[in-house]
């Protein structure tokens, strides 16, 4: 029997297919070059192939539920997460083994996707190169390069622009970039 399509999002987002053996296949895309609001007079976009360095180097990337490393669904290291960094989008496909699909985290994720409560994809990353431009009375941050550490299934992604996630950031001048967790962003 062929896998059944349980849910598919128009124009990207997430698609879920269940297989007879209890596994589930989750696929989706995070579009590049789409602007989003971060707050008053603050906008952001992630440039095409901004995540390529870590992906091409084979760095471990996780698929999580709600940006929680305590709620893993798949990973590149285990072979259950495949990433394709295209010029227009980061495309992924995850296979949730029957054991993961049947776990509390797996059941929660699949139920939220089926019920359309969680339909978004949100990357967790550390910015390594950015530009900040003044534009239309505000600032536009363009993330040119970033280390991708995780993708998450979320209820309210910052992208696309129709969904807003307020984050606080300010231009601090031309000094050295701050390191550590302060540079980690979740879109």
Coordinates of C-alpha atoms in Angstrom, one line a residue:
X1 CA 0.0 0.0 0.0
X2 CA 1.3 3.5 -0.9
X3 CA 1.9 6.1 1.8
X4 CA -1.2 8.2 2.5
X5 CA -1.0 12.0 2.3
X6 CA -2.3 13.2 5.6
X7 CA -1.7 16.9 5.1
X8 CA -0.1 19.2 2.6
X9 CA 0.4 22.9 2.7
X10 CA -0.1 25.1 -0.3
X11 CA 3.0 27.1 -1.5
X12 CA 5.4 25.3 0.8
X13 CA 5.3 24.7 4.5
X14 CA 4.9 21.1 5.6
X15 CA 3.6 17.9 4.0
X16 CA 3.0 14.7 6.0
X17 CA 2.7 11.2 4.7
X18 CA 2.2 8.1 6.8
X19 CA 3.4 4.6 5.8
X20 CA 2.0 1.2 6.5
X21 CA 4.9 0.3 8.8
X22 CA 4.1 3.2 11.2
X23 CA 6.8 5.5 9.9
X24 CA 6.0 9.0 8.8
X25 CA 7.6 11.2 6.1
X26 CA 7.7 14.9 6.7
X27 CA 8.8 17.3 4.0
X28 CA 8.9 21.1 3.8
X29 CA 10.7 24.2 2.7
X30 CA 12.0 27.4 4.2
X31 CA 11.9 30.1 1.4
X32 CA 14.8 32.5 1.1
X33 CA 14.6 36.2 0.2
X34 CA 11.2 36.6 1.9
X35 CA 11.0 39.6 4.3
X36 CA 9.3 39.5 7.6
X37 CA 8.5 42.0 10.4
X38 CA 10.6 41.6 13.6
X39 CA 9.0 44.6 15.3
X40 CA 8.4 48.3 14.8
X41 CA 10.7 49.5 11.9
X42 CA 12.6 46.2 12.0
X43 CA 12.5 43.8 9.0
X44 CA 14.6 40.8 8.2
X45 CA 15.3 38.5 5.2
X46 CA 17.6 35.5 4.8
X47 CA 19.5 35.5 1.6
X48 CA 19.5 32.6 -0.8
X49 CA 21.8 29.7 0.2
X50 CA 22.7 31.5 3.5
X51 CA 22.8 28.1 5.2
X52 CA 25.0 26.3 2.6
X53 CA 28.3 26.3 4.5
X54 CA 27.2 24.0 7.4
X55 CA 25.0 21.9 5.1
X56 CA 27.8 21.3 2.6
X57 CA 30.3 20.6 5.3
X58 CA 28.0 17.9 6.6
X59 CA 27.4 19.5 10.0
X60 CA 24.7 17.9 12.2
X61 CA 21.3 19.5 11.8
X62 CA 18.2 18.4 13.8
X63 CA 14.5 18.5 13.1
X64 CA 12.8 19.5 16.4
X65 CA 9.4 20.2 17.7
X66 CA 9.1 23.8 18.8
X67 CA 12.9 24.6 18.9
X68 CA 13.4 22.1 21.8
X69 CA 16.4 19.8 21.7
X70 CA 14.4 17.7 24.2
X71 CA 11.9 17.0 21.4
X72 CA 13.9 15.6 18.5
X73 CA 12.2 14.2 15.4
X74 CA 15.1 13.5 13.0
X75 CA 18.7 14.4 12.3
X76 CA 21.2 14.5 9.5
X77 CA 23.7 12.4 11.5
X78 CA 21.2 9.6 11.9
X79 CA 20.3 9.8 8.2
X80 CA 16.7 10.5 9.0
X81 CA 16.9 14.1 7.8
X82 CA 17.9 15.1 4.3
X83 CA 18.5 18.8 3.4
X84 CA 18.8 20.4 0.0
X85 CA 20.0 24.0 -0.1
X86 CA 18.6 25.5 -3.3
X87 CA 18.9 29.1 -4.4
X88 CA 15.2 29.8 -3.6
X89 CA 14.6 27.7 -0.5
X90 CA 16.0 25.2 2.0
X91 CA 14.1 22.0 1.3
X92 CA 14.0 19.1 3.7
X93 CA 12.7 15.6 4.0
X94 CA 12.5 13.7 7.3
X95 CA 11.6 10.1 7.9
X96 CA 10.3 9.5 11.4
X97 CA 11.0 5.8 12.2
X98 CA 8.1 3.9 13.7
X99 CA 9.6 4.2 17.1
X100 CA 9.9 8.0 16.8
X101 CA 6.5 8.4 15.2
X102 CA 5.0 6.4 18.2
X103 CA 6.9 8.4 20.9
X104 CA 5.2 11.2 22.8
X105 CA 7.1 13.8 20.8
X106 CA 6.3 12.1 17.5
X107 CA 2.6 11.7 18.3
X108 CA 2.4 15.3 19.4
X109 CA 4.1 16.6 16.3
X110 CA 2.0 14.4 13.9
X111 CA -1.2 15.3 15.7
X112 CA -0.4 19.1 15.5
X113 CA 0.4 18.8 11.8
X114 CA -2.7 16.7 11.0
X115 CA -4.9 19.2 12.9
X116 CA -3.1 22.1 11.2
X117 CA -2.1 23.6 14.5
X118 CA 1.6 23.4 13.5
X119 CA 2.2 24.1 9.9
X120 CA 5.3 26.2 9.9
X121 CA 9.0 25.6 9.6
X122 CA 11.4 27.7 11.6
X123 CA 15.3 27.5 11.5
X124 CA 17.5 27.8 14.5
X125 CA 20.9 29.4 13.4
X126 CA 23.9 31.5 14.4
X127 CA 24.5 34.5 12.1
X128 CA 28.0 34.6 10.7
X129 CA 27.6 37.4 8.1
X130 CA 24.9 40.1 7.8
X131 CA 24.1 43.5 6.4
X132 CA 21.9 46.0 8.0
X133 CA 20.4 48.6 5.7
X134 CA 18.3 51.7 6.4
X135 CA 15.1 51.4 4.4
X136 CA 11.7 53.1 4.4
X137 CA 12.1 54.6 7.9
X138 CA 13.4 51.5 9.5
X139 CA 16.1 48.8 9.3
X140 CA 16.4 45.8 7.1
X141 CA 18.7 43.0 8.3
X142 CA 19.9 40.7 5.5
X143 CA 21.3 37.5 6.8
X144 CA 24.0 36.6 4.2
X145 CA 25.5 33.5 6.0
X146 CA 24.5 31.5 9.0
X147 CA 25.3 28.2 10.7
X148 CA 22.1 26.1 10.6
X149 CA 21.7 24.0 13.7
X150 CA 18.1 23.0 13.6
X151 CA 14.8 23.2 11.8
X152 CA 11.6 23.2 13.9
X153 CA 8.0 22.4 13.4
X154 CA 6.2 25.4 14.9
X155 CA 2.8 26.9 15.3
X156 CA 3.8 30.5 14.5
X157 CA 6.9 30.9 12.3
X158 CA 8.4 34.3 11.7
X159 CA 8.3 33.5 8.0
X160 CA 6.3 34.1 5.8
X161 CA 5.7 37.8 6.5
X162 CA 2.0 37.2 7.3
X163 CA 3.1 35.6 10.6
X164 CA 4.9 37.9 12.9
X165 CA 7.4 37.0 15.7
X166 CA 8.7 40.0 17.5
X167 CA 12.4 39.9 18.4
X168 CA 14.6 42.6 19.9
X169 CA 17.8 43.6 18.1
X170 CA 19.6 46.8 17.5
X171 CA 22.5 48.0 15.3
X172 CA 25.5 48.4 17.6
X173 CA 28.0 49.8 15.2
X174 CA 31.0 48.3 13.4
X175 CA 32.6 46.5 16.4
X176 CA 33.4 42.8 16.5
X177 CA 30.5 40.4 16.2
X178 CA 29.2 39.0 19.5
X179 CA 29.8 35.3 20.0
X180 CA 27.9 32.6 21.7
X181 CA 24.2 32.3 22.3
X182 CA 23.7 36.0 21.8
X183 CA 24.3 35.5 18.0
X184 CA 21.8 32.6 17.8
X185 CA 18.5 33.5 16.0
X186 CA 15.4 31.5 15.5
X187 CA 13.2 32.6 12.6

